[in-house]
PDB file of C-alpha atoms in Angstrom:
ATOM      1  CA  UNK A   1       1.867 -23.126  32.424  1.00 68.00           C
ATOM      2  CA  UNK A   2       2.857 -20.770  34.943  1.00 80.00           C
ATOM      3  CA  UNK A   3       0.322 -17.862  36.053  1.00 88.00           C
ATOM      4  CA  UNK A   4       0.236 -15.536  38.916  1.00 92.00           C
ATOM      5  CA  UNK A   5      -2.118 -16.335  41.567  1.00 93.00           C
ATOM      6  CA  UNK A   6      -1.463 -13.774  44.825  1.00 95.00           C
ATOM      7  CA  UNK A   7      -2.495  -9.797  44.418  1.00 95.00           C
ATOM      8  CA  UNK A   8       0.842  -8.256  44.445  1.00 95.00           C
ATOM      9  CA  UNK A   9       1.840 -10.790  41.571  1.00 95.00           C
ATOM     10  CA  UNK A  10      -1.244 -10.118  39.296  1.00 95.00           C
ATOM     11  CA  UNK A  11      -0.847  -6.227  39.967  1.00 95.00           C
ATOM     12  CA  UNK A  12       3.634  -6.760  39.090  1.00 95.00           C
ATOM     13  CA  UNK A  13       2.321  -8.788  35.856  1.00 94.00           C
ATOM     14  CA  UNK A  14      -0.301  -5.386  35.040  1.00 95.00           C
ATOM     15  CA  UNK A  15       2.513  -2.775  34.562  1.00 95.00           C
ATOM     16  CA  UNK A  16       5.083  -4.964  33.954  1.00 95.00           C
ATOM     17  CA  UNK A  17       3.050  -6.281  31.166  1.00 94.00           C
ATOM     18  CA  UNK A  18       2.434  -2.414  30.107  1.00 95.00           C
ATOM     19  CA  UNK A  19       6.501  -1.719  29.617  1.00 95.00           C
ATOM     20  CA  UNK A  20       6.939  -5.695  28.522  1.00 94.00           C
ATOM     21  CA  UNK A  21       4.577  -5.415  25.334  1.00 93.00           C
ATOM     22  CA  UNK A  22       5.642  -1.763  24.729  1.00 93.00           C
ATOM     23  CA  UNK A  23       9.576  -2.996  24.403  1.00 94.00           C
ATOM     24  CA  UNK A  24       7.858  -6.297  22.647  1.00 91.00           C
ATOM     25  CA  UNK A  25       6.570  -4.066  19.891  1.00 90.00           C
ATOM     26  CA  UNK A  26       9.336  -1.502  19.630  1.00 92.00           C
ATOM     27  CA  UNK A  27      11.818  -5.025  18.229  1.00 92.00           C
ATOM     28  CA  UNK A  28       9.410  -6.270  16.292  1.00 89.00           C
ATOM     29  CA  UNK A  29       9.508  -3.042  14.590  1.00 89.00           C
ATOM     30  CA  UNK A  30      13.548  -2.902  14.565  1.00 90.00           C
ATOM     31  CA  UNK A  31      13.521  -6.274  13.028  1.00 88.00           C
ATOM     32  CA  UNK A  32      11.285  -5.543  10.377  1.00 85.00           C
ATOM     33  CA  UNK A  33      13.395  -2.544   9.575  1.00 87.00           C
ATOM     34  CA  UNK A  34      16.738  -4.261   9.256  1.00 88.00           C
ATOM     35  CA  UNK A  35      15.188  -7.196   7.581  1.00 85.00           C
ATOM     36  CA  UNK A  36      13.668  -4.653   4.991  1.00 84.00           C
ATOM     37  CA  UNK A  37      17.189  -2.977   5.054  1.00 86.00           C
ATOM     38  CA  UNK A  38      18.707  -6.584   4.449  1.00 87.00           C
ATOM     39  CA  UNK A  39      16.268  -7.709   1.481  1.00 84.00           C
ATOM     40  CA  UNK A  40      16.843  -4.094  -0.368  1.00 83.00           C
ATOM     41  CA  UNK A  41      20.924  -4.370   0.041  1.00 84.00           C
ATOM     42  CA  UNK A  42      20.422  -8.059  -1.473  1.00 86.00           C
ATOM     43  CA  UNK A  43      18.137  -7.401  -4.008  1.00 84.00           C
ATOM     44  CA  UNK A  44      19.920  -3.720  -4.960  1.00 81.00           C
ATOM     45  CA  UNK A  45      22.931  -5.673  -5.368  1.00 82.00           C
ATOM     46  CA  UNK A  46      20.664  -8.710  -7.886  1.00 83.00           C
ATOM     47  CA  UNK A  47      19.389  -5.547 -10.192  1.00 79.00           C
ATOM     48  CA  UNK A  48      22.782  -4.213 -10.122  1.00 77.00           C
ATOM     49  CA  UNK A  49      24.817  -7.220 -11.343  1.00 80.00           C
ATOM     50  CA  UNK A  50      21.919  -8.279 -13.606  1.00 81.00           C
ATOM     51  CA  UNK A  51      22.274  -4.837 -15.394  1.00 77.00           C
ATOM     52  CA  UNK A  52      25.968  -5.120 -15.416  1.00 75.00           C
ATOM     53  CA  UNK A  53      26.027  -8.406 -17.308  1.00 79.00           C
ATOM     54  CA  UNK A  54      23.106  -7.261 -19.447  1.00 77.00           C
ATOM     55  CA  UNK A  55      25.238  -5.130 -21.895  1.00 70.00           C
ATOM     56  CA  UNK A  56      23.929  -2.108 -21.778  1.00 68.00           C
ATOM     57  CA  UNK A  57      25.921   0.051 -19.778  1.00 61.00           C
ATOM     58  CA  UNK A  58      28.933   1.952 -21.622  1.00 59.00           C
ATOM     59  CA  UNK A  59      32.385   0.108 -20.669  1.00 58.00           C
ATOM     60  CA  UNK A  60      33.572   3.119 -18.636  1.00 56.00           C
ATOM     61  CA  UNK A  61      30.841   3.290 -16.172  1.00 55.00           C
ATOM     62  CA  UNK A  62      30.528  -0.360 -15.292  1.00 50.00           C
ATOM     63  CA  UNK A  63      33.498  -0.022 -12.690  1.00 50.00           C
ATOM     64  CA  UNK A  64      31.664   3.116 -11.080  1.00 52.00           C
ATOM     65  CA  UNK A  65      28.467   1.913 -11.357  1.00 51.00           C
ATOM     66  CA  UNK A  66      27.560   0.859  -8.105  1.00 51.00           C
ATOM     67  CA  UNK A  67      28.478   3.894  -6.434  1.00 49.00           C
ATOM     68  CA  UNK A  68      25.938   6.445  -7.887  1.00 49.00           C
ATOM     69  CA  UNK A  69      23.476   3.467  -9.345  1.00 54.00           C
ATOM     70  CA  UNK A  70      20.078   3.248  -8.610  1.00 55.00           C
ATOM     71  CA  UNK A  71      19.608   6.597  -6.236  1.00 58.00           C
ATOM     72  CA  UNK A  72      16.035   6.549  -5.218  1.00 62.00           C
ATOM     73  CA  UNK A  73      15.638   2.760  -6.377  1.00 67.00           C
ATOM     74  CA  UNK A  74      13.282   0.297  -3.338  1.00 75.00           C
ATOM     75  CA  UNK A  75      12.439  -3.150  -3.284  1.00 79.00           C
ATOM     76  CA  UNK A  76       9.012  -4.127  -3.971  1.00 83.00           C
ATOM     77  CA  UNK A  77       6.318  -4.441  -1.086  1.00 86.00           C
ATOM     78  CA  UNK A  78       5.670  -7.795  -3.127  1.00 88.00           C
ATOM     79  CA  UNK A  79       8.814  -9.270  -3.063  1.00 86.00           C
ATOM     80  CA  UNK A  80       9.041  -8.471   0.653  1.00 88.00           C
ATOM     81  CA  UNK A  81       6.049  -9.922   1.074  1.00 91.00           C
ATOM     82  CA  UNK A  82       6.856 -13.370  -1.092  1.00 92.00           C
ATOM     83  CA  UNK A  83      10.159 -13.229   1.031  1.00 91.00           C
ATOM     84  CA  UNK A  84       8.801 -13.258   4.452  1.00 92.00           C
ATOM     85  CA  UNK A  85       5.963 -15.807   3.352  1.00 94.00           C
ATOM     86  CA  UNK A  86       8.329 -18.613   1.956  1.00 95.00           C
ATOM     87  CA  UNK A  87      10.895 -17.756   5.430  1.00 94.00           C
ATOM     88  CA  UNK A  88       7.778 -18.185   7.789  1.00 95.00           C
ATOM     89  CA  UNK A  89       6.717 -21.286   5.854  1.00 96.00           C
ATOM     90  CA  UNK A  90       9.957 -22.649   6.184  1.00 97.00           C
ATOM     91  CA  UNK A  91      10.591 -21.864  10.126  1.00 96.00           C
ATOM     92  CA  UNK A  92       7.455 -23.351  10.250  1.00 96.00           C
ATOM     93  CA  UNK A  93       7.820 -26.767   8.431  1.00 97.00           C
ATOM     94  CA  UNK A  94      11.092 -27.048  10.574  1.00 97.00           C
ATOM     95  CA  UNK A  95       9.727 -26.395  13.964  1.00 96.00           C
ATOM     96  CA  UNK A  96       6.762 -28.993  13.321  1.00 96.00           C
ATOM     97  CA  UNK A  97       9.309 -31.421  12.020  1.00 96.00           C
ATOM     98  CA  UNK A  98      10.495 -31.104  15.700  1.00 95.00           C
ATOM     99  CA  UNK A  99       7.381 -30.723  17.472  1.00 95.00           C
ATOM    100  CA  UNK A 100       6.179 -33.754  15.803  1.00 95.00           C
ATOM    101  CA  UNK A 101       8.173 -36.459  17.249  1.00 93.00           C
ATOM    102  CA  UNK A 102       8.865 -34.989  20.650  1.00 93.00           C
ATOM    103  CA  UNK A 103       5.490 -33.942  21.351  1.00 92.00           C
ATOM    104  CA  UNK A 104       3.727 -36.804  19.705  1.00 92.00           C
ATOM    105  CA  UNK A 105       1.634 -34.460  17.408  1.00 95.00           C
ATOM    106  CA  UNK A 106       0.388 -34.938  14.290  1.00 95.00           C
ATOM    107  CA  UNK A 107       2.270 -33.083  11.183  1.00 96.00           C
ATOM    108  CA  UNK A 108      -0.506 -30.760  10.480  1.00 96.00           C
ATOM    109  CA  UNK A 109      -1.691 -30.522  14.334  1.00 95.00           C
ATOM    110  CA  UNK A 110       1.990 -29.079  15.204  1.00 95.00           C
ATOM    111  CA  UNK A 111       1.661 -26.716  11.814  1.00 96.00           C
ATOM    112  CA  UNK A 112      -1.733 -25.771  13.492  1.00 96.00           C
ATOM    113  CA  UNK A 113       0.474 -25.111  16.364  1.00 96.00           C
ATOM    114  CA  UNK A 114       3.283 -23.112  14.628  1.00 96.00           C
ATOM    115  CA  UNK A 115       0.695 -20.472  13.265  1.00 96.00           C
ATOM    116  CA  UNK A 116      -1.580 -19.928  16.034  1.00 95.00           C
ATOM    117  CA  UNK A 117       1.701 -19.507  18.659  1.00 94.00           C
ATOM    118  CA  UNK A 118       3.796 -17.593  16.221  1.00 94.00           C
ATOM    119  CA  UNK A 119       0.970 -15.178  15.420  1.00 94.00           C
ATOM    120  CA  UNK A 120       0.514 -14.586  19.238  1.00 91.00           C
ATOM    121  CA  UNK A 121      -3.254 -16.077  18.651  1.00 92.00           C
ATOM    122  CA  UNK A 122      -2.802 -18.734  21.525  1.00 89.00           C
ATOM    123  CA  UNK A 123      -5.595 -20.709  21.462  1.00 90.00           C
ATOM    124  CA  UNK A 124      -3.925 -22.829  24.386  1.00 86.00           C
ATOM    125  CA  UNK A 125      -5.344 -26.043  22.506  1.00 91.00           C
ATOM    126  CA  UNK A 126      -1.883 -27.014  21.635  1.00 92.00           C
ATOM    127  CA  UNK A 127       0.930 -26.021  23.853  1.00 90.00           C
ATOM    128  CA  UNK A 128       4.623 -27.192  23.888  1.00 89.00           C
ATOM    129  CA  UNK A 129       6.924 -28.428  27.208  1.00 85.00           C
ATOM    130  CA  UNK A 130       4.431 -29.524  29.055  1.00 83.00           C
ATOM    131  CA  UNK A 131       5.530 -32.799  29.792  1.00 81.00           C
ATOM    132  CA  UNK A 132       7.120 -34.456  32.490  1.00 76.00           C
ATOM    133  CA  UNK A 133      10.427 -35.018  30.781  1.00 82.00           C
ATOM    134  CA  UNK A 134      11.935 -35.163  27.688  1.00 86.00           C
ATOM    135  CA  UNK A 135      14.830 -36.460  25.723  1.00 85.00           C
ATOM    136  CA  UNK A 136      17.540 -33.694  25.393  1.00 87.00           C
ATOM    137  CA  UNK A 137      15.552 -31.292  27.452  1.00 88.00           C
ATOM    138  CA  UNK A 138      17.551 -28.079  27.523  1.00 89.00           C
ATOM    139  CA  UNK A 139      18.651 -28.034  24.116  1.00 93.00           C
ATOM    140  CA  UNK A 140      14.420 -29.313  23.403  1.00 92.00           C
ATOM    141  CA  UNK A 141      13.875 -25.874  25.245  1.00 90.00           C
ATOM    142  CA  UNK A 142      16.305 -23.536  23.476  1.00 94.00           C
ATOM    143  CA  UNK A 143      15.451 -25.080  20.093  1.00 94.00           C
ATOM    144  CA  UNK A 144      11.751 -24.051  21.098  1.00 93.00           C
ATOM    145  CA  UNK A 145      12.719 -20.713  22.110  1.00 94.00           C
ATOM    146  CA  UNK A 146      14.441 -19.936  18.728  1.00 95.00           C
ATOM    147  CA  UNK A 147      11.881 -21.289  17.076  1.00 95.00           C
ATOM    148  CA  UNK A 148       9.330 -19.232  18.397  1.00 94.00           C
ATOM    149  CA  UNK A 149      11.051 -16.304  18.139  1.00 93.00           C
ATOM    150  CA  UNK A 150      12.068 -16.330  14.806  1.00 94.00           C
ATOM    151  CA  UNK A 151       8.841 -17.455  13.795  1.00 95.00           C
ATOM    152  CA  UNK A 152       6.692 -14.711  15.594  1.00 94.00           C
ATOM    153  CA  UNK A 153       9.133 -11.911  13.677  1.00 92.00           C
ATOM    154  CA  UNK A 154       8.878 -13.455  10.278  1.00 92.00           C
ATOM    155  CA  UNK A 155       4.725 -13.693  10.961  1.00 94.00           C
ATOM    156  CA  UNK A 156       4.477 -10.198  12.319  1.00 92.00           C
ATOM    157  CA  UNK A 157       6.255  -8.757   9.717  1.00 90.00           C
ATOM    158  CA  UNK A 158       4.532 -10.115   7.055  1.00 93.00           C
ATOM    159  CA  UNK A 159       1.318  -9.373   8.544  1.00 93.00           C
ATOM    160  CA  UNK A 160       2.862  -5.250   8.441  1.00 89.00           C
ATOM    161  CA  UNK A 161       2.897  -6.172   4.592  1.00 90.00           C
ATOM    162  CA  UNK A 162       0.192  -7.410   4.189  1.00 93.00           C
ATOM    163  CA  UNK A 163      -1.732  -4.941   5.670  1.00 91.00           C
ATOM    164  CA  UNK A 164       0.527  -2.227   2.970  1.00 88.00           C
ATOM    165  CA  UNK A 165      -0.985  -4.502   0.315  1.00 90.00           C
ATOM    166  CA  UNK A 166      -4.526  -4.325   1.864  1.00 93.00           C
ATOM    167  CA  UNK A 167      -4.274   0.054   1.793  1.00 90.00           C
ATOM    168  CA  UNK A 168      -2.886  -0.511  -1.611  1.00 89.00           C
ATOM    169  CA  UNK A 169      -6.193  -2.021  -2.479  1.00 92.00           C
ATOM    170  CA  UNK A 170      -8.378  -0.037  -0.871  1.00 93.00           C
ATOM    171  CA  UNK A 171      -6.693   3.079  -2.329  1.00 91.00           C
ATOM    172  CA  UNK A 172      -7.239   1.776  -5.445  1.00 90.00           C
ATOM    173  CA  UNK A 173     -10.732   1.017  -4.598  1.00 92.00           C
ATOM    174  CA  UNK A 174     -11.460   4.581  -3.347  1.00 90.00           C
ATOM    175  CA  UNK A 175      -9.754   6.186  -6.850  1.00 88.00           C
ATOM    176  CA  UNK A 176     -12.230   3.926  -8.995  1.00 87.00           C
ATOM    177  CA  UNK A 177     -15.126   4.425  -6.930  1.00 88.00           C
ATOM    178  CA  UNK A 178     -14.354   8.742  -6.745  1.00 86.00           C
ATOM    179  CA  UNK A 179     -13.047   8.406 -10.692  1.00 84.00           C
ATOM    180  CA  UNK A 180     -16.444   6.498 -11.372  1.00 83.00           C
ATOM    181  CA  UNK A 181     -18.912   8.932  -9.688  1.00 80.00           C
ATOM    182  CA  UNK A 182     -16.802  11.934 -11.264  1.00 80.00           C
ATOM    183  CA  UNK A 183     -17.694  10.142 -14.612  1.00 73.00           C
ATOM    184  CA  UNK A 184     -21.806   9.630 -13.955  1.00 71.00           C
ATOM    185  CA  UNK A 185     -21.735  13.604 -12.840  1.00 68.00           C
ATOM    186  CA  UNK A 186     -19.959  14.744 -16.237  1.00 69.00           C
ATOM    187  CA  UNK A 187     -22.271  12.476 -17.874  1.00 68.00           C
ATOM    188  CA  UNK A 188     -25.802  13.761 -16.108  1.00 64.00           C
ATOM    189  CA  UNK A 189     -24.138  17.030 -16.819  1.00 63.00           C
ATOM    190  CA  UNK A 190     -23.645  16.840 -20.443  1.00 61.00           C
ATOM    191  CA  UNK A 191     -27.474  14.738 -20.860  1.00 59.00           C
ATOM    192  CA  UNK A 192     -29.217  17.744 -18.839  1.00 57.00           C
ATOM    193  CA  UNK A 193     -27.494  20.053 -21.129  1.00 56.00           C
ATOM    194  CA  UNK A 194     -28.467  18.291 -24.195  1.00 52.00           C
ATOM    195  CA  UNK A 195     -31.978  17.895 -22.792  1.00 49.00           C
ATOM    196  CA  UNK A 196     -31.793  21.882 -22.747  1.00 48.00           C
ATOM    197  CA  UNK A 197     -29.962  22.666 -25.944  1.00 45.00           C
ATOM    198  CA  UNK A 198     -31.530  24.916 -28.288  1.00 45.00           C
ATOM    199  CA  UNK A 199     -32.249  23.121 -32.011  1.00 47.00           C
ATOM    200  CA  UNK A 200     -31.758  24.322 -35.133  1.00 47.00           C
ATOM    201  CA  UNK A 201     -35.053  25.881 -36.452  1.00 48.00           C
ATOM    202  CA  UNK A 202     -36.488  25.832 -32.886  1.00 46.00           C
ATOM    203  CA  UNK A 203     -38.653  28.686 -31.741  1.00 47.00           C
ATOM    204  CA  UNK A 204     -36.289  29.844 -29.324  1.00 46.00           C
ATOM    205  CA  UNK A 205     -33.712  29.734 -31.854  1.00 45.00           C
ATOM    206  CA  UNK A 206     -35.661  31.996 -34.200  1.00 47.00           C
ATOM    207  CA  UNK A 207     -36.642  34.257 -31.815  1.00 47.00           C
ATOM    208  CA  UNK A 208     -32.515  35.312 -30.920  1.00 47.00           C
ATOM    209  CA  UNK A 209     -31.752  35.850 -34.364  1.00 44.00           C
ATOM    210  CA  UNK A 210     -32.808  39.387 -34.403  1.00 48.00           C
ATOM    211  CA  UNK A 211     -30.288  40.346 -32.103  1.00 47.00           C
ATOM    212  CA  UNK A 212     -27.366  42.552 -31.539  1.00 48.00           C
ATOM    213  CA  UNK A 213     -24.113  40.819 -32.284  1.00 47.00           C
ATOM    214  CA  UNK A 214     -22.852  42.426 -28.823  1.00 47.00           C
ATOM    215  CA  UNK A 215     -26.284  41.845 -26.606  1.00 45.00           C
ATOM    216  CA  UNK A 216     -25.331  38.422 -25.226  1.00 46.00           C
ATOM    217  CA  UNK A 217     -22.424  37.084 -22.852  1.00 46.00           C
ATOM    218  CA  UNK A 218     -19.476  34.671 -24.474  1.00 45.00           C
ATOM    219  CA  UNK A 219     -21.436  32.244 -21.899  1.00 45.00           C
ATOM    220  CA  UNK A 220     -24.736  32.445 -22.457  1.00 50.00           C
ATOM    221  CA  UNK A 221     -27.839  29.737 -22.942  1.00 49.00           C
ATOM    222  CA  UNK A 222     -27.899  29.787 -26.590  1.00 52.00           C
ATOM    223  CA  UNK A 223     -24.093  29.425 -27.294  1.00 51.00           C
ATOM    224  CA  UNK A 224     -23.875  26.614 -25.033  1.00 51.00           C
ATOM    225  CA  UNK A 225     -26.865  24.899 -26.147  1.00 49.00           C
ATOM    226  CA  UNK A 226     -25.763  25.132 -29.583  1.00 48.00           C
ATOM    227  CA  UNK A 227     -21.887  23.729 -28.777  1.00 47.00           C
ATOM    228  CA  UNK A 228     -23.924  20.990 -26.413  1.00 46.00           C
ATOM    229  CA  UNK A 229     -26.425  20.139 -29.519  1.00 44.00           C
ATOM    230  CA  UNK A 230     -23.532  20.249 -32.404  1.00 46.00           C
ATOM    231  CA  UNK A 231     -24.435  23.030 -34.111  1.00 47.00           C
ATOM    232  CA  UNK A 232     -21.368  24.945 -35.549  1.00 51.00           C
ATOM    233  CA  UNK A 233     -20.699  28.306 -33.502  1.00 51.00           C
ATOM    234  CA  UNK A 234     -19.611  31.846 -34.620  1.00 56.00           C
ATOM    235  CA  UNK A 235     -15.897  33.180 -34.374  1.00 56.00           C
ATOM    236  CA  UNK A 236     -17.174  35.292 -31.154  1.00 61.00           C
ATOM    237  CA  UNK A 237     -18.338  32.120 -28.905  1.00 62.00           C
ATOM    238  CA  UNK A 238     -15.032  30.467 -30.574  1.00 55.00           C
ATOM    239  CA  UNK A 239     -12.589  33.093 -29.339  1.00 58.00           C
ATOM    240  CA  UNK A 240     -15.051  33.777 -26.089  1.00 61.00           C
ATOM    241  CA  UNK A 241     -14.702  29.529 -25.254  1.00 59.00           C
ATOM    242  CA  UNK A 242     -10.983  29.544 -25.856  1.00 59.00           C
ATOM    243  CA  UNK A 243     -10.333  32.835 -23.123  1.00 59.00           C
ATOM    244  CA  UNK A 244     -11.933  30.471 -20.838  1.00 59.00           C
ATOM    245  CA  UNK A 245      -9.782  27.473 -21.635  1.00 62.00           C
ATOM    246  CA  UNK A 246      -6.835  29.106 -21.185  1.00 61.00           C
ATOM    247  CA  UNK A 247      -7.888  30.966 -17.830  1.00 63.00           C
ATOM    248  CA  UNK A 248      -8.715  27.232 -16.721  1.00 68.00           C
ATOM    249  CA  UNK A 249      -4.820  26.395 -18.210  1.00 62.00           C
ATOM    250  CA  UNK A 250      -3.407  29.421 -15.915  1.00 61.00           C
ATOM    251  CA  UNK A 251      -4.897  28.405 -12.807  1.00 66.00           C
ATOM    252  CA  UNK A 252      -3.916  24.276 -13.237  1.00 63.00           C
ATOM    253  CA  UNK A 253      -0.598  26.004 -13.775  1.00 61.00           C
ATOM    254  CA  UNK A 254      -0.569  28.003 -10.727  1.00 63.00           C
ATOM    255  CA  UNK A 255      -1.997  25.213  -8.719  1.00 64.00           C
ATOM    256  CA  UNK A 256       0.448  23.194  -9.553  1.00 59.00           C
ATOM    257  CA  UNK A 257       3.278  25.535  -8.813  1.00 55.00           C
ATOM    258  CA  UNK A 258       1.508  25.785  -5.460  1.00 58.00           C
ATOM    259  CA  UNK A 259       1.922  22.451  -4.701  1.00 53.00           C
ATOM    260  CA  UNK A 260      -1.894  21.755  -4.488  1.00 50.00           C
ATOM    261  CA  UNK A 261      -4.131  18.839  -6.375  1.00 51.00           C
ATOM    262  CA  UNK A 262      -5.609  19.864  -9.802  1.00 44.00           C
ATOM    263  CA  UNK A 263      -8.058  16.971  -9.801  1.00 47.00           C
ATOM    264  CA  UNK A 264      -9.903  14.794  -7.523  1.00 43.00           C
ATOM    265  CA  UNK A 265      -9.211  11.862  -9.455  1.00 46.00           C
ATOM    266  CA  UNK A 266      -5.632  12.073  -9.758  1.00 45.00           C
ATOM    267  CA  UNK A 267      -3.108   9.651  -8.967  1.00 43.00           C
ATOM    268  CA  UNK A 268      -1.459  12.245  -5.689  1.00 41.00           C
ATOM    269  CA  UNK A 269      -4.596  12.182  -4.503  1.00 42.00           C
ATOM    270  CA  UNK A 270      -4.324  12.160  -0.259  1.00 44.00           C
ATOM    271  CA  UNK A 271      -6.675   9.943   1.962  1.00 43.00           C
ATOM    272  CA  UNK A 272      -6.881   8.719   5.235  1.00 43.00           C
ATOM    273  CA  UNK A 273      -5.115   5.784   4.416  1.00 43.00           C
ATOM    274  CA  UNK A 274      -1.543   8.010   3.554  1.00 47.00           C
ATOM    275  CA  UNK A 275       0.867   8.277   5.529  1.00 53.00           C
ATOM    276  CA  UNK A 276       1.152   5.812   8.874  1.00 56.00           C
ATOM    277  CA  UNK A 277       3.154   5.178  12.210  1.00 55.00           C
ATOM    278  CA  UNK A 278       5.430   2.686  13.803  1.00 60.00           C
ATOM    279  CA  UNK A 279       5.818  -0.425  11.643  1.00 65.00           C
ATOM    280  CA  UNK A 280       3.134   0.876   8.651  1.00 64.00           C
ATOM    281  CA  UNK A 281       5.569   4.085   8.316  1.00 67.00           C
ATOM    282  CA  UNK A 282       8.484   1.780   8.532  1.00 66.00           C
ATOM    283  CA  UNK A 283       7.003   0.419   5.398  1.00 65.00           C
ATOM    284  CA  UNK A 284       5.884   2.879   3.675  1.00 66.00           C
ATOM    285  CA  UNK A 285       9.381   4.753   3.591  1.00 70.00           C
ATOM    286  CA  UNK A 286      11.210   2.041   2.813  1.00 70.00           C
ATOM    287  CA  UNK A 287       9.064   0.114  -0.051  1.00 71.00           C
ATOM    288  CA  UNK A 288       8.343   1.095  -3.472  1.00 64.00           C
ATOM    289  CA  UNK A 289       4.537   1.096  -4.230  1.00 62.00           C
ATOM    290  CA  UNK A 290       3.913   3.255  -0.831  1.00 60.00           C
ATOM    291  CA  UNK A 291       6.164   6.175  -1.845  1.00 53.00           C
ATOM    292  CA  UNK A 292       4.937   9.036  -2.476  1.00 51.00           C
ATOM    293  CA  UNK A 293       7.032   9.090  -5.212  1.00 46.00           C
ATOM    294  CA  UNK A 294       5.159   6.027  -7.257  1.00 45.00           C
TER     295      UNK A 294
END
């Protein structure tokens, strides 16, 4: 285990440590966009052949197919995510397969091992060529090296999914919660306003009916306490209630010509969780459910 020990070396190790990581991070991120790149060629090319052979394409555009099929189509952030899982499982039932004999670990103890090193945890329980000598040393150490390294990308990569499955949650979390509350307001809303409405043959009721046809507003206590208690309505708080309705139609419509949200429960809804940098943008322009086109 080799660590710096004079000033000047400890100091090198600081900044080169700052440019190291930074380039460290940079291919992680370039691997987890060709491998993304790689999975949605593969599985484009699955959905395309399993609609070919379905039937249901026209004989003249099967030969042409491929060319123009499937436009805006992405692969799944689940099937990424199953992908990478059953790859790092693999890479690391294989490297413990090796670890086990040459370090004298046990099977799960060199799994242990495969996990905590390829998710850059390093316990330093466990660590590997540290022995005196070994059988087949150089090709021991370049096996260990691959291993590792193909390991840490599969791991860090699927943790970037993961995490795109853990905002999809908590999106989803935050529309219930928002759609929920929006739901106990309309219904304290419509209970206050029944607790208000004016009966028939109450007082207050009796008291109005003298009035002028004109004297009171298309809005106005009585009308809505009489819609609110079920009461039928005249033709004037009929035509008055559907001049508001439509002025509420014209400005959805203008709002969404604008380009701006009608509703707070909606499914375009923005949040802090939109949007994203380095390998969480990677992902959400590439996969499916994190388009803003879903």
């Amino acid at each position: 285990m080799t660590t710096p020990v004079t000033v000047p070396g400890k100091v090198f190790l600081i900044f080169y440590g700052l440019l190291g990581c930074a380039a460290t991070i940079l291919f992680f991120n370039l691997f987890l966009e060709r491998i993304i790149t790689l999975l949605a060629v593969v599985m484009k090319a699955v959905r395309e052949r399993r609609i070919r052979n379905s039937g249901i394409l026209p004989p003249g555009i099967r030969h042409d197919f491929s060319a123009y099929s499937l436009p805006g189509w992405k692969p799944s952030v689940y099937h990424v995510m199953l992908i990478l899982g059953l790859s790092a499982i693999t890479i690391s039932c294989c490297a413990s397969a090796m670890y086990t004999p040459v370090e004298g670990w046990a099977y799960l103890d060199s799994l242990y091992f495969c996990f905590v090193t390829f998710s850059t945890i390093g316990f330093g329980d466990f660590v590997s060529s540290q022995g005196a000598a070994y059988e087949y040393q150089s090709l021991y150490r370049v096996a260990n090296f691959l291993f590792m390294l193909m390991g840490v990308c599969c791991i860090y990569s699927l943790f970037n999914v993961i995490s795109i499955v853990i905002k999809q949650v908590l999106n989803w979390i935050l529309e219930k919660m928002s759609c929920l509350f929006c739901q106990r307001c309309n219904k304290a809303n419509v209970l206050l306003g029944r607790r208000n409405a004016i009966r028939p043959g109450s007082k207050g009721r009796q008291g109005r009916l003298g009035q002028q046809p004109d004297s009171d507003g298309p809005c106005d206590s009585d009308t809505e306490g009489r819609r609110l208690s079920g009461e039928m309505i005249s033709m004037k708080d009929l035509a008055a209630s559907n001049k508001v309705s439509l002025a509420i139609m014209q400005k959805q419509l203008s709002e969404s010509a604008n380009g701006y949200p009608r509703t707070v429960c909606g499914s375009s809804r923005h949040n802090g969780f939109s949007g994203g940098v380095g390998a969480l943008g990677i992902m959400n322009n590439r996969l499916a459910e994190t388009s803003n086109s879903r």
